[in-house]
Amino acid sequence: MKYIISIFIVFILLTYIFLYVCDYINKNDSQNINCSIPIKVFLSIVNSILANILFIKYGLSIYSIMYVVAWTILFITSYIDYSTKYIYEITSKPLLVISSILFIFNLVIGVTNLRSILWLIISLLIVIIFGRFNYIGKGDIDIYLALMISLTNFKIAIILLIFSLGISGIASISLLLVKRVSLNYRKPLCPSIALASYILLIIV
């Protein structure tokens, strides 16, 4: 119980600090992301709860800490994408770095193997093709790449792609039905990717 409370506090502070990237973006890119103190506190508490659930499932280790830190970056990236409809390299690049380390580590310890990389290649090719036809943006491709290479089972990469696009589609249809958006509305994809990723982390 003590370590759960400690993790809760640590990730509240960590998320709160990470959220200062919103102030940086507002200042340097003339955006208007809501990064008031109440919003930062709320998002930090929500993410800390989600992080604790992951630790309860996977235990506390350097390995799980890296995954949860990656999740925290994805969580913040999703909020920024929701607010701006843009994914900034200031968040996507650190996520790619952590994911690359996890990819190498998984290969070294034998969690993944070269044969399963075929599934990863297929999934990434589909993502790139979608990007070429402007179905998804470059930032979304970076996020998919980061998440897919960090998986311990690359077959899940296909599920992640289908699941996230499905969530995005359902959300878009729902918004259309309540007439809150037009047919030309382009919904941010990263929040759907994050939701799909978290659900898969919990149930797989």
PDB file of C-alpha atoms in Angstrom:
ATOM      1  CA  MET A   1       0.000   0.000   0.000  1.00  0.00           C
ATOM      2  CA  LYS A   2       2.851   2.380   0.839  1.00  0.00           C
ATOM      3  CA  TYR A   3       4.499   1.950  -2.553  1.00  0.00           C
ATOM      4  CA  ILE A   4       1.167   2.570  -4.324  1.00  0.00           C
ATOM      5  CA  ILE A   5       0.769   5.871  -2.471  1.00  0.00           C
ATOM      6  CA  SER A   6       4.392   6.764  -3.223  1.00  0.00           C
ATOM      7  CA  ILE A   7       3.938   6.005  -6.938  1.00  0.00           C
ATOM      8  CA  PHE A   8       0.710   8.014  -6.939  1.00  0.00           C
ATOM      9  CA  ILE A   9       2.491  11.072  -5.552  1.00  0.00           C
ATOM     10  CA  VAL A  10       5.563  10.654  -7.783  1.00  0.00           C
ATOM     11  CA  PHE A  11       3.503  10.434 -10.972  1.00  0.00           C
ATOM     12  CA  ILE A  12       1.320  13.372  -9.988  1.00  0.00           C
ATOM     13  CA  LEU A  13       4.492  15.454  -9.688  1.00  0.00           C
ATOM     14  CA  LEU A  14       6.069  13.964 -12.821  1.00  0.00           C
ATOM     15  CA  THR A  15       2.953  14.550 -14.939  1.00  0.00           C
ATOM     16  CA  TYR A  16       2.562  18.074 -13.574  1.00  0.00           C
ATOM     17  CA  ILE A  17       6.168  18.889 -14.524  1.00  0.00           C
ATOM     18  CA  PHE A  18       5.787  17.310 -17.976  1.00  0.00           C
ATOM     19  CA  LEU A  19       2.665  19.408 -18.589  1.00  0.00           C
ATOM     20  CA  TYR A  20       4.803  22.546 -18.624  1.00  0.00           C
ATOM     21  CA  VAL A  21       5.499  21.577 -22.226  1.00  0.00           C
ATOM     22  CA  CYS A  22       2.039  23.047 -22.914  1.00  0.00           C
ATOM     23  CA  ASP A  23       3.239  26.451 -21.704  1.00  0.00           C
ATOM     24  CA  TYR A  24       6.306  26.103 -23.924  1.00  0.00           C
ATOM     25  CA  ILE A  25       4.145  25.326 -26.973  1.00  0.00           C
ATOM     26  CA  ASN A  26       1.764  28.197 -26.219  1.00  0.00           C
ATOM     27  CA  LYS A  27       4.688  30.586 -25.984  1.00  0.00           C
ATOM     28  CA  ASN A  28       6.624  29.410 -29.032  1.00  0.00           C
ATOM     29  CA  ASP A  29       3.853  28.390 -31.429  1.00  0.00           C
ATOM     30  CA  SER A  30       1.065  30.851 -30.590  1.00  0.00           C
ATOM     31  CA  GLN A  31      -1.268  28.097 -29.408  1.00  0.00           C
ATOM     32  CA  ASN A  32      -3.914  28.370 -26.713  1.00  0.00           C
ATOM     33  CA  ILE A  33      -3.677  25.066 -24.852  1.00  0.00           C
ATOM     34  CA  ASN A  34      -5.477  25.256 -21.519  1.00  0.00           C
ATOM     35  CA  CYS A  35      -2.632  24.648 -19.080  1.00  0.00           C
ATOM     36  CA  SER A  36      -3.974  26.423 -16.028  1.00  0.00           C
ATOM     37  CA  ILE A  37      -3.031  25.062 -12.609  1.00  0.00           C
ATOM     38  CA  PRO A  38      -6.445  23.367 -12.033  1.00  0.00           C
ATOM     39  CA  ILE A  39      -6.196  21.606 -15.420  1.00  0.00           C
ATOM     40  CA  LYS A  40      -2.623  20.502 -14.720  1.00  0.00           C
ATOM     41  CA  VAL A  41      -3.629  19.161 -11.303  1.00  0.00           C
ATOM     42  CA  PHE A  42      -6.656  17.338 -12.746  1.00  0.00           C
ATOM     43  CA  LEU A  43      -4.674  15.743 -15.587  1.00  0.00           C
ATOM     44  CA  SER A  44      -1.859  14.822 -13.194  1.00  0.00           C
ATOM     45  CA  ILE A  45      -4.257  13.039 -10.832  1.00  0.00           C
ATOM     46  CA  VAL A  46      -5.979  11.193 -13.697  1.00  0.00           C
ATOM     47  CA  ASN A  47      -2.674  10.039 -15.171  1.00  0.00           C
ATOM     48  CA  SER A  48      -1.329   9.030 -11.768  1.00  0.00           C
ATOM     49  CA  ILE A  49      -4.384   6.809 -11.211  1.00  0.00           C
ATOM     50  CA  LEU A  50      -3.895   5.223 -14.642  1.00  0.00           C
ATOM     51  CA  ALA A  51      -0.179   4.730 -13.930  1.00  0.00           C
ATOM     52  CA  ASN A  52      -0.944   3.008 -10.621  1.00  0.00           C
ATOM     53  CA  ILE A  53      -3.321   0.596 -12.342  1.00  0.00           C
ATOM     54  CA  LEU A  54      -0.525  -0.347 -14.741  1.00  0.00           C
ATOM     55  CA  PHE A  55       1.914  -0.893 -11.867  1.00  0.00           C
ATOM     56  CA  ILE A  56      -0.636  -3.055 -10.046  1.00  0.00           C
ATOM     57  CA  LYS A  57      -0.927  -5.205 -13.172  1.00  0.00           C
ATOM     58  CA  TYR A  58       2.758  -5.377 -14.150  1.00  0.00           C
ATOM     59  CA  GLY A  59       4.554  -4.863 -10.846  1.00  0.00           C
ATOM     60  CA  LEU A  60       7.304  -2.386 -10.047  1.00  0.00           C
ATOM     61  CA  SER A  61      10.530  -2.717 -12.052  1.00  0.00           C
ATOM     62  CA  ILE A  62      12.785  -0.633 -14.281  1.00  0.00           C
ATOM     63  CA  TYR A  63      11.016  -2.288 -17.207  1.00  0.00           C
ATOM     64  CA  SER A  64       7.516  -1.301 -16.068  1.00  0.00           C
ATOM     65  CA  ILE A  65       8.679   2.189 -15.076  1.00  0.00           C
ATOM     66  CA  MET A  66       9.896   2.802 -18.643  1.00  0.00           C
ATOM     67  CA  TYR A  67       6.540   1.691 -20.030  1.00  0.00           C
ATOM     68  CA  VAL A  68       4.612   3.909 -17.619  1.00  0.00           C
ATOM     69  CA  VAL A  69       6.829   6.925 -18.364  1.00  0.00           C
ATOM     70  CA  ALA A  70       6.201   6.266 -22.075  1.00  0.00           C
ATOM     71  CA  TRP A  71       2.475   6.113 -21.316  1.00  0.00           C
ATOM     72  CA  THR A  72       2.700   9.445 -19.461  1.00  0.00           C
ATOM     73  CA  ILE A  73       4.310  11.095 -22.494  1.00  0.00           C
ATOM     74  CA  LEU A  74       1.582   9.593 -24.701  1.00  0.00           C
ATOM     75  CA  PHE A  75      -1.090  10.876 -22.299  1.00  0.00           C
ATOM     76  CA  ILE A  76       0.274  14.426 -22.494  1.00  0.00           C
ATOM     77  CA  THR A  77       0.763  14.196 -26.272  1.00  0.00           C
ATOM     78  CA  SER A  78      -2.894  13.187 -26.584  1.00  0.00           C
ATOM     79  CA  TYR A  79      -4.024  16.203 -24.581  1.00  0.00           C
ATOM     80  CA  ILE A  80      -1.915  18.512 -26.743  1.00  0.00           C
ATOM     81  CA  ASP A  81      -3.225  16.882 -29.939  1.00  0.00           C
ATOM     82  CA  TYR A  82      -6.799  17.204 -28.645  1.00  0.00           C
ATOM     83  CA  SER A  83      -6.203  20.912 -28.001  1.00  0.00           C
ATOM     84  CA  THR A  84      -4.221  21.789 -31.146  1.00  0.00           C
ATOM     85  CA  LYS A  85      -4.808  18.926 -33.637  1.00  0.00           C
ATOM     86  CA  TYR A  86      -1.033  18.759 -33.921  1.00  0.00           C
ATOM     87  CA  ILE A  87       1.625  16.405 -32.559  1.00  0.00           C
ATOM     88  CA  TYR A  88       4.842  18.175 -31.625  1.00  0.00           C
ATOM     89  CA  GLU A  89       8.290  16.616 -31.846  1.00  0.00           C
ATOM     90  CA  ILE A  90       9.025  17.859 -28.341  1.00  0.00           C
ATOM     91  CA  THR A  91       6.818  15.002 -27.089  1.00  0.00           C
ATOM     92  CA  SER A  92       6.961  12.474 -29.936  1.00  0.00           C
ATOM     93  CA  LYS A  93      10.781  12.308 -30.058  1.00  0.00           C
ATOM     94  CA  PRO A  94      11.239  11.394 -26.362  1.00  0.00           C
ATOM     95  CA  LEU A  95       8.543   8.743 -26.813  1.00  0.00           C
ATOM     96  CA  LEU A  96      10.443   7.325 -29.793  1.00  0.00           C
ATOM     97  CA  VAL A  97      13.682   7.243 -27.780  1.00  0.00           C
ATOM     98  CA  ILE A  98      12.106   5.312 -24.883  1.00  0.00           C
ATOM     99  CA  SER A  99      10.352   2.950 -27.300  1.00  0.00           C
ATOM    100  CA  SER A 100      13.606   2.279 -29.165  1.00  0.00           C
ATOM    101  CA  ILE A 101      15.312   1.350 -25.897  1.00  0.00           C
ATOM    102  CA  LEU A 102      12.434  -1.004 -25.049  1.00  0.00           C
ATOM    103  CA  PHE A 103      12.604  -2.522 -28.551  1.00  0.00           C
ATOM    104  CA  ILE A 104      16.324  -3.281 -28.201  1.00  0.00           C
ATOM    105  CA  PHE A 105      15.859  -4.577 -24.663  1.00  0.00           C
ATOM    106  CA  ASN A 106      13.030  -6.906 -25.735  1.00  0.00           C
ATOM    107  CA  LEU A 107      15.188  -8.301 -28.538  1.00  0.00           C
ATOM    108  CA  VAL A 108      18.195  -8.824 -26.262  1.00  0.00           C
ATOM    109  CA  ILE A 109      16.270 -10.708 -23.573  1.00  0.00           C
ATOM    110  CA  GLY A 110      14.370 -12.718 -26.179  1.00  0.00           C
ATOM    111  CA  VAL A 111      10.872 -11.421 -25.421  1.00  0.00           C
ATOM    112  CA  THR A 112      10.487 -10.715 -29.135  1.00  0.00           C
ATOM    113  CA  ASN A 113      12.187 -12.447 -32.046  1.00  0.00           C
ATOM    114  CA  LEU A 114      13.065 -11.654 -35.643  1.00  0.00           C
ATOM    115  CA  ARG A 115      10.160 -13.730 -36.990  1.00  0.00           C
ATOM    116  CA  SER A 116       7.589 -11.648 -35.138  1.00  0.00           C
ATOM    117  CA  ILE A 117       9.156  -8.485 -36.589  1.00  0.00           C
ATOM    118  CA  LEU A 118       7.318  -9.367 -39.812  1.00  0.00           C
ATOM    119  CA  TRP A 119       4.070  -8.394 -38.080  1.00  0.00           C
ATOM    120  CA  LEU A 120       5.646  -5.110 -37.052  1.00  0.00           C
ATOM    121  CA  ILE A 121       6.776  -4.385 -40.624  1.00  0.00           C
ATOM    122  CA  ILE A 122       3.300  -5.163 -42.006  1.00  0.00           C
ATOM    123  CA  SER A 123       1.654  -2.903 -39.429  1.00  0.00           C
ATOM    124  CA  LEU A 124       4.059  -0.035 -40.086  1.00  0.00           C
ATOM    125  CA  LEU A 125       3.609  -0.368 -43.859  1.00  0.00           C
ATOM    126  CA  ILE A 126      -0.160  -0.034 -43.413  1.00  0.00           C
ATOM    127  CA  VAL A 127       0.356   3.061 -41.263  1.00  0.00           C
ATOM    128  CA  ILE A 128       2.710   4.589 -43.863  1.00  0.00           C
ATOM    129  CA  ILE A 129       0.217   3.871 -46.667  1.00  0.00           C
ATOM    130  CA  PHE A 130      -2.539   5.572 -44.662  1.00  0.00           C
ATOM    131  CA  GLY A 131      -0.186   8.511 -44.211  1.00  0.00           C
ATOM    132  CA  ARG A 132       0.530   8.707 -47.944  1.00  0.00           C
ATOM    133  CA  PHE A 133      -3.200   9.036 -48.612  1.00  0.00           C
ATOM    134  CA  ASN A 134      -3.503  11.654 -45.854  1.00  0.00           C
ATOM    135  CA  TYR A 135      -5.768   9.488 -43.716  1.00  0.00           C
ATOM    136  CA  ILE A 136      -3.403  10.096 -40.816  1.00  0.00           C
ATOM    137  CA  GLY A 137      -0.804  12.790 -40.185  1.00  0.00           C
ATOM    138  CA  LYS A 138       2.972  12.556 -39.860  1.00  0.00           C
ATOM    139  CA  GLY A 139       2.767  13.029 -36.114  1.00  0.00           C
ATOM    140  CA  ASP A 140       0.334  10.123 -35.841  1.00  0.00           C
ATOM    141  CA  ILE A 141       2.765   7.955 -37.826  1.00  0.00           C
ATOM    142  CA  ASP A 142       5.508   8.795 -35.297  1.00  0.00           C
ATOM    143  CA  ILE A 143       3.207   7.816 -32.431  1.00  0.00           C
ATOM    144  CA  TYR A 144       2.222   4.533 -34.081  1.00  0.00           C
ATOM    145  CA  LEU A 145       5.895   3.777 -34.761  1.00  0.00           C
ATOM    146  CA  ALA A 146       6.868   4.462 -31.148  1.00  0.00           C
ATOM    147  CA  LEU A 147       4.078   2.327 -29.718  1.00  0.00           C
ATOM    148  CA  MET A 148       4.432  -0.569 -32.131  1.00  0.00           C
ATOM    149  CA  ILE A 149       8.169  -1.050 -31.651  1.00  0.00           C
ATOM    150  CA  SER A 150       7.737  -1.057 -27.866  1.00  0.00           C
ATOM    151  CA  LEU A 151       5.318  -4.002 -27.925  1.00  0.00           C
ATOM    152  CA  THR A 152       6.449  -7.375 -26.616  1.00  0.00           C
ATOM    153  CA  ASN A 153       4.193  -9.108 -29.152  1.00  0.00           C
ATOM    154  CA  PHE A 154       4.225  -7.458 -32.570  1.00  0.00           C
ATOM    155  CA  LYS A 155       1.007  -9.240 -33.594  1.00  0.00           C
ATOM    156  CA  ILE A 156      -0.724  -6.790 -31.264  1.00  0.00           C
ATOM    157  CA  ALA A 157       0.462  -3.958 -33.552  1.00  0.00           C
ATOM    158  CA  ILE A 158      -2.264  -4.829 -36.064  1.00  0.00           C
ATOM    159  CA  ILE A 159      -4.848  -4.947 -33.265  1.00  0.00           C
ATOM    160  CA  LEU A 160      -3.661  -1.558 -31.986  1.00  0.00           C
ATOM    161  CA  LEU A 161      -4.033  -0.022 -35.444  1.00  0.00           C
ATOM    162  CA  ILE A 162      -7.528  -1.425 -36.051  1.00  0.00           C
ATOM    163  CA  PHE A 163      -8.705  -0.737 -32.492  1.00  0.00           C
ATOM    164  CA  SER A 164      -7.508   2.885 -32.430  1.00  0.00           C
ATOM    165  CA  LEU A 165      -8.990   3.685 -35.844  1.00  0.00           C
ATOM    166  CA  GLY A 166     -12.220   2.024 -34.727  1.00  0.00           C
ATOM    167  CA  ILE A 167     -12.402   4.164 -31.587  1.00  0.00           C
ATOM    168  CA  SER A 168     -11.693   7.273 -33.669  1.00  0.00           C
ATOM    169  CA  GLY A 169     -14.404   6.321 -36.160  1.00  0.00           C
ATOM    170  CA  ILE A 170     -16.993   5.723 -33.442  1.00  0.00           C
ATOM    171  CA  ALA A 171     -16.129   9.059 -31.813  1.00  0.00           C
ATOM    172  CA  SER A 172     -16.416  10.894 -35.157  1.00  0.00           C
ATOM    173  CA  ILE A 173     -19.783   9.304 -35.952  1.00  0.00           C
ATOM    174  CA  SER A 174     -21.051  10.166 -32.469  1.00  0.00           C
ATOM    175  CA  LEU A 175     -20.038  13.807 -32.919  1.00  0.00           C
ATOM    176  CA  LEU A 176     -21.768  13.906 -36.309  1.00  0.00           C
ATOM    177  CA  LEU A 177     -24.956  12.411 -34.877  1.00  0.00           C
ATOM    178  CA  VAL A 178     -25.209  15.074 -32.202  1.00  0.00           C
ATOM    179  CA  LYS A 179     -24.376  17.685 -34.878  1.00  0.00           C
ATOM    180  CA  ARG A 180     -21.386  19.059 -33.029  1.00  0.00           C
ATOM    181  CA  VAL A 181     -19.113  18.855 -36.064  1.00  0.00           C
ATOM    182  CA  SER A 182     -19.365  19.074 -39.859  1.00  0.00           C
ATOM    183  CA  LEU A 183     -18.529  16.353 -42.359  1.00  0.00           C
ATOM    184  CA  ASN A 184     -15.205  18.108 -43.027  1.00  0.00           C
ATOM    185  CA  TYR A 185     -14.189  17.938 -39.367  1.00  0.00           C
ATOM    186  CA  ARG A 186     -10.885  16.149 -38.772  1.00  0.00           C
ATOM    187  CA  LYS A 187     -10.757  14.637 -35.315  1.00  0.00           C
ATOM    188  CA  PRO A 188      -7.402  14.375 -33.514  1.00  0.00           C
ATOM    189  CA  LEU A 189      -6.275  10.746 -33.686  1.00  0.00           C
ATOM    190  CA  CYS A 190      -3.744  10.570 -30.855  1.00  0.00           C
ATOM    191  CA  PRO A 191      -6.362  10.455 -28.046  1.00  0.00           C
ATOM    192  CA  SER A 192      -7.913   7.405 -29.737  1.00  0.00           C
ATOM    193  CA  ILE A 193      -4.477   5.797 -30.101  1.00  0.00           C
ATOM    194  CA  ALA A 194      -3.775   6.437 -26.415  1.00  0.00           C
ATOM    195  CA  LEU A 195      -7.128   4.988 -25.314  1.00  0.00           C
ATOM    196  CA  ALA A 196      -6.655   1.892 -27.479  1.00  0.00           C
ATOM    197  CA  SER A 197      -3.094   1.451 -26.183  1.00  0.00           C
ATOM    198  CA  TYR A 198      -4.137   1.685 -22.548  1.00  0.00           C
ATOM    199  CA  ILE A 199      -7.013  -0.769 -22.956  1.00  0.00           C
ATOM    200  CA  LEU A 200      -4.676  -3.248 -24.658  1.00  0.00           C
ATOM    201  CA  LEU A 201      -2.110  -2.818 -21.872  1.00  0.00           C
ATOM    202  CA  ILE A 202      -4.782  -3.722 -19.338  1.00  0.00           C
ATOM    203  CA  ILE A 203      -6.450  -6.663 -21.094  1.00  0.00           C
ATOM    204  CA  VAL A 204      -3.557  -8.305 -22.987  1.00  0.00           C
TER     205      VAL A 204
END
